[in-house]
mmCIF file of C-alpha atoms in Angstrom:
data_model
loop_
_atom_site.group_PDB
_atom_site.id
_atom_site.type_symbol
_atom_site.label_atom_id
_atom_site.label_comp_id
_atom_site.label_asym_id
_atom_site.label_seq_id
_atom_site.Cartn_x
_atom_site.Cartn_y
_atom_site.Cartn_z
ATOM 1 C CA MET A 10 15.074 129.888 109.428
ATOM 2 C CA ALA A 11 18.450 131.346 108.479
ATOM 3 C CA HIS A 12 19.749 127.836 107.785
ATOM 4 C CA LEU A 13 17.437 127.611 104.770
ATOM 5 C CA ASN A 14 19.326 130.433 103.070
ATOM 6 C CA ARG A 15 22.482 128.310 103.002
ATOM 7 C CA TRP A 16 21.073 126.008 100.343
ATOM 8 C CA PRO A 17 22.540 126.617 96.904
ATOM 9 C CA LYS A 18 20.156 128.272 94.453
ATOM 10 C CA THR A 19 20.551 125.276 92.133
ATOM 11 C CA MET A 20 19.441 122.713 94.697
ATOM 12 C CA SER A 21 15.997 121.308 94.020
ATOM 13 C CA THR A 22 13.664 121.989 96.879
ATOM 14 C CA ARG A 23 10.962 119.616 98.007
ATOM 15 C CA ARG A 24 8.318 121.905 96.518
ATOM 16 C CA GLU A 25 10.118 122.047 93.186
ATOM 17 C CA ILE A 26 10.419 118.268 93.186
ATOM 18 C CA GLU A 27 6.686 117.939 93.925
ATOM 19 C CA PHE A 28 5.794 120.404 91.167
ATOM 20 C CA ARG A 29 7.986 118.465 88.728
ATOM 21 C CA ARG A 30 6.420 115.145 89.789
ATOM 22 C CA ALA A 31 2.872 116.508 89.430
ATOM 23 C CA THR A 32 3.663 117.993 86.008
ATOM 24 C CA LEU A 33 5.215 114.720 84.838
ATOM 25 C CA ALA A 34 2.056 112.938 86.011
ATOM 26 C CA LEU A 35 -0.035 115.162 83.730
ATOM 27 C CA ALA A 36 2.402 114.583 80.856
ATOM 28 C CA ALA A 37 2.302 110.787 81.265
ATOM 29 C CA ASP A 38 0.252 108.420 79.148
ATOM 30 C CA ALA A 39 -3.055 107.060 80.442
ATOM 31 C CA LYS A 40 -1.589 103.744 81.612
ATOM 32 C CA ALA A 41 1.024 105.513 83.749
ATOM 33 C CA GLN A 42 -1.570 107.958 85.097
ATOM 34 C CA ILE A 43 -3.929 105.151 86.102
ATOM 35 C CA ALA A 44 -1.084 103.387 87.924
ATOM 36 C CA LEU A 45 -0.480 106.471 90.093
ATOM 37 C CA CYS A 46 -3.740 106.242 92.056
ATOM 38 C CA PRO A 47 -5.905 103.554 93.601
ATOM 39 C CA PRO A 48 -8.942 102.603 91.489
ATOM 40 C CA PHE A 49 -11.513 104.031 93.909
ATOM 41 C CA VAL A 50 -10.520 107.683 93.333
ATOM 42 C CA CYS A 51 -11.330 110.052 90.476
ATOM 43 C CA ILE A 52 -7.865 109.748 88.966
ATOM 44 C CA GLY A 53 -8.064 112.688 86.583
ATOM 45 C CA ASP A 54 -9.383 114.890 89.352
ATOM 46 C CA GLU A 55 -6.567 113.817 91.674
ATOM 47 C CA LEU A 56 -3.967 114.558 88.991
ATOM 48 C CA VAL A 57 -5.135 118.104 88.320
ATOM 49 C CA ILE A 58 -5.738 118.951 91.987
ATOM 50 C CA ASP A 59 -2.292 117.608 92.855
ATOM 51 C CA TRP A 60 -0.727 119.737 90.106
ATOM 52 C CA GLY A 61 -2.575 122.882 91.176
ATOM 53 C CA ASP A 62 -1.580 122.400 94.809
ATOM 54 C CA ALA A 63 2.048 121.713 93.874
ATOM 55 C CA LEU A 64 2.151 124.815 91.675
ATOM 56 C CA ASP A 65 0.655 127.011 94.398
ATOM 57 C CA LEU A 66 3.181 125.813 96.983
ATOM 58 C CA TYR A 67 6.105 126.180 94.589
ATOM 59 C CA ARG A 68 5.008 129.734 93.695
ATOM 60 C CA VAL A 69 5.057 130.685 97.396
ATOM 61 C CA GLU A 70 8.639 129.481 97.605
ATOM 62 C CA ARG A 71 9.748 131.221 94.404
ATOM 63 C CA THR A 72 9.989 134.805 95.624
ATOM 64 C CA ASP A 73 11.799 135.704 92.390
ATOM 65 C CA GLY A 74 8.926 134.357 90.277
ATOM 66 C CA PHE A 75 9.228 132.481 87.012
ATOM 67 C CA THR A 76 10.524 133.623 83.662
ATOM 68 C CA GLU A 77 7.974 134.896 81.180
ATOM 69 C CA GLU A 78 8.414 131.718 79.126
ATOM 70 C CA LYS A 79 7.727 129.506 82.155
ATOM 71 C CA GLU A 80 4.717 131.598 83.186
ATOM 72 C CA ARG A 81 3.318 131.328 79.669
ATOM 73 C CA ALA A 82 3.674 127.519 79.590
ATOM 74 C CA ILE A 83 2.179 127.166 83.079
ATOM 75 C CA GLY A 84 -0.684 129.448 82.035
ATOM 76 C CA VAL A 85 -1.449 127.360 78.954
ATOM 77 C CA LEU A 86 -1.606 124.175 81.036
ATOM 78 C CA ASP A 87 -3.696 125.860 83.718
ATOM 79 C CA GLN A 88 -6.138 127.238 81.128
ATOM 80 C CA THR A 89 -6.349 123.854 79.387
ATOM 81 C CA ILE A 90 -7.381 122.275 82.687
ATOM 82 C CA THR A 91 -9.689 125.118 83.751
ATOM 83 C CA ARG A 92 -11.469 125.208 80.398
ATOM 84 C CA HIS A 93 -12.675 121.655 81.016
ATOM 85 C CA SER A 94 -13.639 121.966 84.679
ATOM 86 C CA GLY A 95 -17.172 121.799 86.019
ATOM 87 C CA ALA A 96 -19.948 119.249 86.379
ATOM 88 C CA ALA A 97 -20.497 119.012 82.615
ATOM 89 C CA ASN A 98 -17.003 117.527 82.305
ATOM 90 C CA ALA A 99 -17.186 115.077 85.216
ATOM 91 C CA ARG A 100 -16.451 112.044 83.020
ATOM 92 C CA MET A 101 -13.117 113.538 81.959
ATOM 93 C CA PHE A 102 -11.962 113.686 85.569
ATOM 94 C CA CYS A 103 -13.793 110.784 87.223
ATOM 95 C CA ASP A 104 -13.726 108.000 84.625
ATOM 96 C CA ALA A 105 -10.331 106.317 84.297
ATOM 97 C CA ALA A 106 -11.180 105.289 80.721
ATOM 98 C CA ALA A 107 -11.389 108.986 79.788
ATOM 99 C CA LEU A 108 -7.662 109.296 80.440
ATOM 100 C CA ALA A 109 -7.138 107.099 77.384
ATOM 101 C CA ASP A 110 -10.056 107.980 75.127
ATOM 102 C CA ASP A 111 -10.937 111.631 75.791
ATOM 103 C CA PRO A 112 -9.006 113.918 73.408
ATOM 104 C CA ARG A 113 -9.009 116.665 76.028
ATOM 105 C CA TRP A 114 -6.517 114.611 78.024
ATOM 106 C CA GLN A 115 -4.168 114.653 75.050
ATOM 107 C CA ALA A 116 -4.369 118.467 75.119
ATOM 108 C CA VAL A 117 -3.496 118.399 78.838
ATOM 109 C CA ARG A 118 -0.543 116.099 78.126
ATOM 110 C CA ILE A 119 0.762 118.333 75.332
ATOM 111 C CA ALA A 120 0.564 121.390 77.600
ATOM 112 C CA ALA A 121 2.274 119.498 80.459
ATOM 113 C CA VAL A 122 5.085 118.373 78.143
ATOM 114 C CA ALA A 123 5.566 122.036 77.176
ATOM 115 C CA VAL A 124 5.916 122.982 80.861
ATOM 116 C CA CYS A 125 8.497 120.235 81.304
ATOM 117 C CA ALA A 126 10.394 121.529 78.270
ATOM 118 C CA VAL A 127 10.665 125.130 79.513
ATOM 119 C CA PHE A 128 11.834 123.925 82.918
ATOM 120 C CA GLY A 129 14.407 121.655 81.261
ATOM 121 C CA TRP A 130 12.933 118.462 82.703
ATOM 122 C CA ARG A 131 13.352 115.172 80.886
ATOM 123 C CA ILE A 132 10.057 113.355 80.301
ATOM 124 C CA GLU A 133 10.114 110.193 82.382
ATOM 125 C CA PRO A 134 7.606 108.076 84.267
ATOM 126 C CA PRO A 135 6.328 109.989 87.285
ATOM 127 C CA GLU A 136 6.606 108.723 90.824
ATOM 128 C CA LYS A 137 3.507 108.251 92.943
ATOM 129 C CA SER A 138 2.666 111.134 95.219
ATOM 130 C CA SER A 139 2.944 110.785 98.961
ATOM 131 C CA ALA A 140 -0.841 111.173 99.252
ATOM 132 C CA VAL A 141 -2.666 108.669 101.405
ATOM 133 C CA TYR A 142 -6.017 107.479 100.064
ATOM 134 C CA VAL A 143 -8.548 105.927 102.433
ATOM 135 C CA ALA A 144 -11.526 103.851 101.295
ATOM 136 C CA GLY A 145 -13.672 101.573 103.372
ATOM 137 C CA GLY A 146 -11.269 101.694 106.289
ATOM 138 C CA ARG A 147 -8.175 100.673 104.357
ATOM 139 C CA LYS A 148 -5.336 102.954 103.316
ATOM 140 C CA GLU A 149 -3.600 102.892 99.926
#
């Protein structure tokens, strides 16, 4: 494990790259978000779960933590997502049309853009995750 300590502090780690990609996915417009997942999944749900997982893994790696400003922005995005969780909000997360027409998604996007800003990330189209989706015996 000592070889890992040779990496420069400025080098992006895989977990940082994944956290950035997941945050950019939440900041993207509905068309870009829909293109990230196959149509048989709950796209909104996948986006927020992916972001939460990426954040958790990146936090484990960041033994020095985040600045107060970064923590605040992450907290706002996390609270924006959490506030709308639960069965009563299933359409927001499971209906692809909600990504475009539900104003709560605009609030998520605004909060995600703020996270990108405090991390110094340029807003650009996100890449697809490396997740493998299986439906009816076929992988996508």
